[in-house]
CSV table of C-alpha atoms in Angstrom, one decimal:
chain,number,residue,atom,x,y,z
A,164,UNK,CA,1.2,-20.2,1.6
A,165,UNK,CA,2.8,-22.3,-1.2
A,166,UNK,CA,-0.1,-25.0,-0.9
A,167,UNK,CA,-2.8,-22.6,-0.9
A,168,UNK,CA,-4.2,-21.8,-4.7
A,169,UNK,CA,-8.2,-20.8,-4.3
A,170,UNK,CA,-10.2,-18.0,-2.6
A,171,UNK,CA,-13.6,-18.0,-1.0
A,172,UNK,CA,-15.6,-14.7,-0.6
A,173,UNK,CA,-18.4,-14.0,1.4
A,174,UNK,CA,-20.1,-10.7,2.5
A,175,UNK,CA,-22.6,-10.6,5.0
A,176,UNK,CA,-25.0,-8.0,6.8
A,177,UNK,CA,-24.5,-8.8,10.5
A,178,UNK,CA,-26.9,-6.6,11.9
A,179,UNK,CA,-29.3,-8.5,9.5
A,180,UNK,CA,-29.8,-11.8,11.5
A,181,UNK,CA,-33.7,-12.9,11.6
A,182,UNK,CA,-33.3,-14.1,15.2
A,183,UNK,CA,-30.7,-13.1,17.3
A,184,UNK,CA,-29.5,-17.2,17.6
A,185,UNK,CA,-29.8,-17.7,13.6
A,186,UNK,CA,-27.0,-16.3,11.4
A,187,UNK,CA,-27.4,-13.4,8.8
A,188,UNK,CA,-27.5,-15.1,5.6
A,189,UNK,CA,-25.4,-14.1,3.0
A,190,UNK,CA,-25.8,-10.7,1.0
A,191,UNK,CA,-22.6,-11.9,-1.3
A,192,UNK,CA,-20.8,-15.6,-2.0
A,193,UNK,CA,-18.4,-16.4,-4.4
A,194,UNK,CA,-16.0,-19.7,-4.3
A,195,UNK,CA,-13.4,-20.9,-6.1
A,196,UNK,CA,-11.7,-17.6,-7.0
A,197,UNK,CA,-8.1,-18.3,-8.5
A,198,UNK,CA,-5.4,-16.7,-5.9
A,199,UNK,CA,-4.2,-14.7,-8.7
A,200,UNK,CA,-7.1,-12.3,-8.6
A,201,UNK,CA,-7.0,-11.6,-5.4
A,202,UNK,CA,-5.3,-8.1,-6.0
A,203,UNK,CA,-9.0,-7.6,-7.8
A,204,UNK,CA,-11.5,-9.5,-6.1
A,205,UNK,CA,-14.4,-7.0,-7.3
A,206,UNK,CA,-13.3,-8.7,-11.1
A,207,UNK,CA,-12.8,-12.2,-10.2
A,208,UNK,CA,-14.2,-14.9,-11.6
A,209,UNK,CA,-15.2,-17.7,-9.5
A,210,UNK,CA,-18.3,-19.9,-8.8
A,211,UNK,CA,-20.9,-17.4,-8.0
A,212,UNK,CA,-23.1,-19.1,-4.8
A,213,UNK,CA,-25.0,-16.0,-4.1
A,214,UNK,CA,-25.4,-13.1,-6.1
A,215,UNK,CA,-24.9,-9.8,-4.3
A,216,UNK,CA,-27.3,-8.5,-3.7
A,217,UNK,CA,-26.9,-5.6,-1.5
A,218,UNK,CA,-28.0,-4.9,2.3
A,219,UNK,CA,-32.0,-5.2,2.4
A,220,UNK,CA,-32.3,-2.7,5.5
A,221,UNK,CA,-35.3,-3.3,7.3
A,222,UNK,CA,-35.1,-0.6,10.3
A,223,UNK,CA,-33.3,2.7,11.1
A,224,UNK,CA,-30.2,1.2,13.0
A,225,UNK,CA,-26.9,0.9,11.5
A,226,UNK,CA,-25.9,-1.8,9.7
A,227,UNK,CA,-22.5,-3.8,9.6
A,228,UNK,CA,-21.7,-5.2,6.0
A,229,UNK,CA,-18.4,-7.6,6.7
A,230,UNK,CA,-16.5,-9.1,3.3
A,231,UNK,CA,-14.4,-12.2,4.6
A,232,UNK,CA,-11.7,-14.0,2.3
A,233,UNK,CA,-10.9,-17.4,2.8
A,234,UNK,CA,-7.9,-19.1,1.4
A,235,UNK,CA,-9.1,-22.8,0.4
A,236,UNK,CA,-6.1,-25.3,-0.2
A,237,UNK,CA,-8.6,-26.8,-3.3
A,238,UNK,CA,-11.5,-25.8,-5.3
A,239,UNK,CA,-15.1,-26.3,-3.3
A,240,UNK,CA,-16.7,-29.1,-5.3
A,241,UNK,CA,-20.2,-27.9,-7.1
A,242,UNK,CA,-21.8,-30.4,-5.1
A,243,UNK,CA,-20.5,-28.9,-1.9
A,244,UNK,CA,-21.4,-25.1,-3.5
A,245,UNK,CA,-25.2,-26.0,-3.7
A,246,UNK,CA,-26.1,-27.2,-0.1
A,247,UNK,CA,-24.0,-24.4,1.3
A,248,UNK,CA,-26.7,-23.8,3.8
């Protein structure tokens, strides 16, 4: 989409949750990544929310790790990047 210029990535353990009505926080979240990297998110530069941190596996089960990408028609503004909770 012409309009659409910024990328927001996220990756989250979803087998991870610390209730099973709370969300798994995330394990990776990075805003504000320029389209053009998007052939090579894993070098991207953007504004880095969470630092990965990799899955923290507290049992034997399997766990899901899911990386989303988000187009964003504008950048996240920092203020909006620091109460993401």
């Amino acid at each position: 989409n012409p309009g659409k210029k910024w990328l927001l990535l996220t990756a989250v353990d979803e087998d991870a949750r610390p209730a099973s009505n709370m969300e798994a926080p995330p394990i990776w979240f990075v805003a504000n990544i320029p389209l053009s990297s998007a052939s090579q998110l894993h070098r991207a530069r953007g504004d880095v929310v969470v630092p990965y941190q990799g899955p923290n596996i507290q049992d034997d089960y399997i766990h899901r790790i899911f990386f989303r990408v988000f187009e964003q028609p504008q950048k996240v503004p920092p203020h909006m990047l620091n109460d993401w909770r």
